[in-house]
């Protein structure tokens, strides 16, 4: 077996991404979806309160489904009385996805939106020509904040950390990735076929099995499931990420003083 084929099914590249790259690089991929002949995958994310993190890290399933993320309400009856309960995000009132996939039943084009609270907090400007959001720092400097490409959305990591630190909440990233191979699972040890890691800020598991349903001749299949939490930092550290620059404006003559001196507005 070729080494790259072995690592491909072991998904060592994704393990490295979860352990070392998620939350530690300049950009964080927060949403990604793809489906090819020999692989499929989905990355997703959400803001989750502190008191629910232990529940989130206790399971591999996603805490949210971005297609269902919209305000809605429940109707129930008790003792003959009808009650209406409104929820900001249906089923996930305390969990708020950063990226929302909106669908209009094929009548109108589907679209991707960014959580309004996050956009307004950072005062992000959407540039439809480049399909990205821009943050304008006091002083006039423009920085790329969110970049949307086909099948992938990435956010400046510092923006996420600043937001969750001020809000005192957590940010959870999820991954579900499957890969197919022509190599037999007999080439893998039992420890490689069933591999699981749990820590204070992440969980992930990999399973390798015979693929008996493939229509493309593949005989092995691996699935990788992962979650990782980015925790808030001190507010002082968070707000230092984007140091506000001194405003520089052109001087304007607005009049004269009683002694005849020119008065300028700065």
Short mmCIF file of C-alpha atoms in Angstrom, two decimals:
data_model
loop_
_atom_site.label_atom_id
_atom_site.label_comp_id
_atom_site.label_asym_id
_atom_site.label_seq_id
_atom_site.Cartn_x
_atom_site.Cartn_y
_atom_site.Cartn_z
CA UNK A 1 0.00 0.00 0.00
CA UNK A 2 1.29 3.45 -0.89
CA UNK A 3 1.95 5.72 2.07
CA UNK A 4 -0.26 8.52 0.73
CA UNK A 5 -3.15 6.06 0.27
CA UNK A 6 -2.72 4.90 3.85
CA UNK A 7 -2.73 8.46 5.19
CA UNK A 8 -5.67 9.35 2.96
CA UNK A 9 -7.93 6.73 4.55
CA UNK A 10 -6.53 7.43 8.03
CA UNK A 11 -7.41 11.11 7.39
CA UNK A 12 -4.21 12.29 9.06
CA UNK A 13 -4.49 15.65 7.30
CA UNK A 14 -7.85 16.37 8.94
CA UNK A 15 -6.61 15.21 12.34
CA UNK A 16 -3.78 17.74 12.01
CA UNK A 17 -6.29 20.43 11.00
CA UNK A 18 -8.47 19.82 14.05
CA UNK A 19 -5.64 19.51 16.56
CA UNK A 20 -3.27 22.21 15.35
CA UNK A 21 -4.94 24.55 12.85
CA UNK A 22 -8.55 25.14 13.89
CA UNK A 23 -8.54 28.38 15.87
CA UNK A 24 -4.75 28.81 15.70
CA UNK A 25 -4.28 30.20 12.20
CA UNK A 26 -5.06 33.62 10.74
CA UNK A 27 -8.14 32.23 8.98
CA UNK A 28 -10.63 29.61 10.17
CA UNK A 29 -12.76 27.63 7.73
CA UNK A 30 -16.21 27.81 9.34
CA UNK A 31 -18.35 26.29 6.59
CA UNK A 32 -17.43 23.87 3.83
CA UNK A 33 -19.41 21.34 1.82
CA UNK A 34 -18.30 19.02 -0.95
CA UNK A 35 -19.25 15.70 -2.51
CA UNK A 36 -17.02 13.88 -4.97
CA UNK A 37 -16.77 10.30 -6.17
CA UNK A 38 -14.30 9.19 -3.50
CA UNK A 39 -15.00 11.67 -0.69
CA UNK A 40 -17.61 13.90 0.91
CA UNK A 41 -17.48 16.36 3.76
CA UNK A 42 -19.12 19.09 5.77
CA UNK A 43 -17.67 21.72 8.12
CA UNK A 44 -20.02 23.78 10.26
CA UNK A 45 -19.92 26.00 13.35
CA UNK A 46 -21.98 27.81 15.98
CA UNK A 47 -21.81 29.91 19.14
CA UNK A 48 -22.68 27.82 22.20
CA UNK A 49 -23.02 29.00 25.84
CA UNK A 50 -20.50 27.88 28.45
CA UNK A 51 -23.03 25.75 30.33
CA UNK A 52 -23.78 23.68 27.22
CA UNK A 53 -20.22 22.92 26.13
CA UNK A 54 -20.01 19.71 28.16
CA UNK A 55 -23.14 18.48 26.38
CA UNK A 56 -21.75 19.40 22.97
CA UNK A 57 -18.42 17.64 23.62
CA UNK A 58 -20.29 14.56 24.79
CA UNK A 59 -21.52 13.70 21.29
CA UNK A 60 -20.24 13.73 17.72
CA UNK A 61 -23.50 14.77 16.10
CA UNK A 62 -23.87 18.40 15.05
CA UNK A 63 -25.57 20.67 17.58
CA UNK A 64 -27.37 22.53 14.81
CA UNK A 65 -28.43 22.33 11.18
CA UNK A 66 -27.88 25.56 9.32
CA UNK A 67 -30.69 24.90 6.83
CA UNK A 68 -33.19 24.94 9.72
CA UNK A 69 -31.72 27.99 11.43
CA UNK A 70 -34.46 30.59 11.41
CA UNK A 71 -36.91 32.17 13.84
CA UNK A 72 -40.03 30.07 14.33
CA UNK A 73 -42.62 29.13 16.93
CA UNK A 74 -44.26 26.17 18.63
CA UNK A 75 -47.97 25.77 19.27
CA UNK A 76 -49.02 23.60 22.21
CA UNK A 77 -52.07 23.08 24.41
CA UNK A 78 -52.34 22.68 28.16
CA UNK A 79 -55.57 22.45 30.15
CA UNK A 80 -57.50 23.52 27.09
CA UNK A 81 -55.40 26.65 26.62
CA UNK A 82 -53.29 27.21 23.51
CA UNK A 83 -49.74 28.47 24.00
CA UNK A 84 -47.33 29.88 21.45
CA UNK A 85 -43.60 29.71 22.16
CA UNK A 86 -41.27 31.75 19.97
CA UNK A 87 -37.66 30.74 19.38
CA UNK A 88 -34.92 32.80 17.74
CA UNK A 89 -33.53 29.67 16.09
CA UNK A 90 -35.93 26.76 15.86
CA UNK A 91 -34.88 23.88 18.16
CA UNK A 92 -31.64 25.64 19.10
CA UNK A 93 -32.65 28.77 20.99
CA UNK A 94 -29.34 29.01 22.87
CA UNK A 95 -27.18 27.80 19.97
CA UNK A 96 -26.59 30.37 17.23
CA UNK A 97 -24.95 29.36 13.94
CA UNK A 98 -22.52 31.85 12.42
CA UNK A 99 -23.38 30.80 8.86
CA UNK A 100 -26.98 30.37 7.74
CA UNK A 101 -27.94 28.54 4.54
CA UNK A 102 -31.24 29.89 3.26
CA UNK A 103 -33.40 28.01 0.79
CA UNK A 104 -36.47 29.25 -1.08
CA UNK A 105 -37.81 25.96 -2.49
CA UNK A 106 -36.03 26.53 -5.83
CA UNK A 107 -38.36 29.46 -6.54
CA UNK A 108 -35.55 31.89 -5.75
CA UNK A 109 -31.79 31.20 -5.64
CA UNK A 110 -30.47 29.81 -2.35
CA UNK A 111 -28.15 32.13 -0.47
CA UNK A 112 -25.68 32.19 2.40
CA UNK A 113 -25.96 34.71 5.21
CA UNK A 114 -23.79 35.59 8.20
CA UNK A 115 -25.34 35.91 11.66
CA UNK A 116 -26.63 39.48 11.92
CA UNK A 117 -25.32 40.00 15.46
CA UNK A 118 -21.78 39.12 14.33
CA UNK A 119 -21.98 41.41 11.29
CA UNK A 120 -23.31 44.36 13.28
CA UNK A 121 -20.87 43.86 16.17
CA UNK A 122 -17.92 44.17 13.78
CA UNK A 123 -19.72 46.65 11.49
CA UNK A 124 -18.89 44.52 8.45
CA UNK A 125 -19.39 45.82 4.92
CA UNK A 126 -20.37 43.33 2.23
CA UNK A 127 -18.57 43.74 -1.10
CA UNK A 128 -20.74 41.90 -3.62
CA UNK A 129 -18.09 42.15 -6.36
CA UNK A 130 -15.51 40.17 -4.39
CA UNK A 131 -18.07 38.20 -2.34
CA UNK A 132 -16.47 39.05 0.98
CA UNK A 133 -17.11 41.08 4.12
CA UNK A 134 -14.74 43.90 5.04
CA UNK A 135 -14.02 45.42 8.45
CA UNK A 136 -13.07 49.09 8.41
CA UNK A 137 -10.92 50.04 11.38
CA UNK A 138 -11.01 53.58 12.72
CA UNK A 139 -8.41 55.43 10.71
CA UNK A 140 -9.69 54.04 7.42
CA UNK A 141 -7.79 50.76 7.13
CA UNK A 142 -9.76 47.98 5.45
CA UNK A 143 -9.20 44.33 6.32
CA UNK A 144 -10.81 41.22 4.88
CA UNK A 145 -13.09 39.72 7.54
CA UNK A 146 -15.06 36.95 5.80
CA UNK A 147 -14.29 35.41 2.41
CA UNK A 148 -16.93 33.34 0.63
CA UNK A 149 -15.77 30.97 -2.11
CA UNK A 150 -17.55 28.13 -3.86
CA UNK A 151 -18.24 25.55 -1.17
CA UNK A 152 -16.07 27.24 1.48
CA UNK A 153 -16.36 30.16 3.89
CA UNK A 154 -13.49 31.36 6.06
CA UNK A 155 -13.44 34.00 8.79
CA UNK A 156 -10.58 35.96 10.32
CA UNK A 157 -9.92 34.05 13.55
CA UNK A 158 -9.29 37.18 15.62
CA UNK A 159 -12.79 38.43 14.82
CA UNK A 160 -14.29 35.25 16.23
CA UNK A 161 -12.18 35.43 19.40
CA UNK A 162 -12.97 39.10 19.95
CA UNK A 163 -16.71 38.47 19.58
CA UNK A 164 -16.91 35.46 21.92
CA UNK A 165 -14.68 37.15 24.50
CA UNK A 166 -16.85 40.27 24.71
CA UNK A 167 -20.02 38.17 24.68
CA UNK A 168 -18.52 35.54 27.06
CA UNK A 169 -19.61 32.56 25.00
CA UNK A 170 -17.86 29.76 23.10
CA UNK A 171 -17.37 28.89 19.44
CA UNK A 172 -17.71 25.26 18.32
CA UNK A 173 -16.51 23.88 14.99
CA UNK A 174 -17.70 20.54 13.62
CA UNK A 175 -16.50 18.23 10.88
CA UNK A 176 -17.98 15.14 9.22
CA UNK A 177 -15.80 13.68 6.47
CA UNK A 178 -15.98 10.39 4.56
CA UNK A 179 -13.44 8.83 2.20
CA UNK A 180 -13.44 5.72 -0.01
CA UNK A 181 -10.50 3.56 -1.05
CA UNK A 182 -9.62 0.56 -3.23
CA UNK A 183 -7.34 -0.73 -0.45
CA UNK A 184 -8.52 -3.53 1.84
CA UNK A 185 -9.05 -2.79 5.53
CA UNK A 186 -6.92 -5.87 6.23
CA UNK A 187 -3.98 -3.49 5.80
CA UNK A 188 -5.07 -1.62 8.94
CA UNK A 189 -4.79 -2.62 12.58
CA UNK A 190 -7.84 -2.67 14.83
CA UNK A 191 -6.51 0.43 16.62
CA UNK A 192 -6.37 2.26 13.30
CA UNK A 193 -9.87 1.17 12.32
CA UNK A 194 -11.39 2.46 15.56
CA UNK A 195 -9.63 5.53 16.87
CA UNK A 196 -11.00 8.09 19.32
CA UNK A 197 -9.61 11.13 21.16
CA UNK A 198 -11.28 13.23 23.85
CA UNK A 199 -9.86 16.37 25.49
CA UNK A 200 -11.07 19.52 27.26
CA UNK A 201 -11.47 21.42 24.01
CA UNK A 202 -12.01 18.74 21.35
CA UNK A 203 -13.26 15.29 20.47
CA UNK A 204 -12.75 13.28 17.31
CA UNK A 205 -13.13 9.72 16.09
CA UNK A 206 -12.21 7.77 12.97
CA UNK A 207 -13.81 4.55 11.79
CA UNK A 208 -12.61 2.36 8.91
CA UNK A 209 -14.93 -0.33 7.55
CA UNK A 210 -15.52 -2.56 4.53
CA UNK A 211 -17.52 -0.72 1.89
CA UNK A 212 -20.08 -3.20 0.60
CA UNK A 213 -22.37 -0.63 -0.99
CA UNK A 214 -19.99 1.18 -3.35
CA UNK A 215 -21.00 1.48 -6.99
CA UNK A 216 -17.48 2.59 -8.00
CA UNK A 217 -15.49 -0.47 -6.96
CA UNK A 218 -14.27 0.87 -3.61
CA UNK A 219 -13.80 -1.75 -0.92
CA UNK A 220 -12.96 0.40 2.12
CA UNK A 221 -14.55 3.43 3.72
CA UNK A 222 -13.41 5.75 6.52
CA UNK A 223 -15.41 8.35 8.40
CA UNK A 224 -13.95 11.13 10.51
CA UNK A 225 -16.10 13.07 13.02
CA UNK A 226 -14.72 15.96 15.04
CA UNK A 227 -15.59 18.92 17.24
CA UNK A 228 -13.37 21.63 18.64
CA UNK A 229 -14.11 24.55 20.96
CA UNK A 230 -12.54 27.99 20.80
CA UNK A 231 -12.83 29.48 24.27
CA UNK A 232 -12.94 33.23 24.98
CA UNK A 233 -9.87 35.09 26.22
CA UNK A 234 -9.67 38.12 28.51
CA UNK A 235 -11.55 41.14 27.22
CA UNK A 236 -8.38 43.25 27.41
CA UNK A 237 -6.54 40.82 25.15
CA UNK A 238 -9.49 40.49 22.77
CA UNK A 239 -9.96 44.20 22.12
CA UNK A 240 -6.21 44.65 21.56
CA UNK A 241 -6.46 42.63 18.34
CA UNK A 242 -7.60 45.68 16.41
CA UNK A 243 -5.95 48.77 17.86
CA UNK A 244 -7.96 51.82 16.97
CA UNK A 245 -5.89 54.35 15.10
CA UNK A 246 -6.01 58.08 15.73
CA UNK A 247 -8.39 59.82 13.38
CA UNK A 248 -6.79 62.19 10.90
CA UNK A 249 -9.06 64.75 9.31
CA UNK A 250 -8.36 67.76 7.13
CA UNK A 251 -8.38 71.06 9.04
CA UNK A 252 -11.26 73.37 8.20
CA UNK A 253 -11.39 77.16 8.81
CA UNK A 254 -14.67 77.84 10.58
CA UNK A 255 -14.19 81.49 11.57
CA UNK A 256 -12.08 84.01 13.45
CA UNK A 257 -11.61 84.67 17.12
CA UNK A 258 -12.30 88.01 18.74
CA UNK A 259 -8.61 88.80 18.33
CA UNK A 260 -8.67 88.05 14.60
CA UNK A 261 -6.98 84.65 14.81
CA UNK A 262 -8.15 81.94 12.42
CA UNK A 263 -10.20 79.21 14.13
CA UNK A 264 -9.76 75.70 12.70
CA UNK A 265 -11.93 72.63 13.23
CA UNK A 266 -9.81 69.52 13.64
#
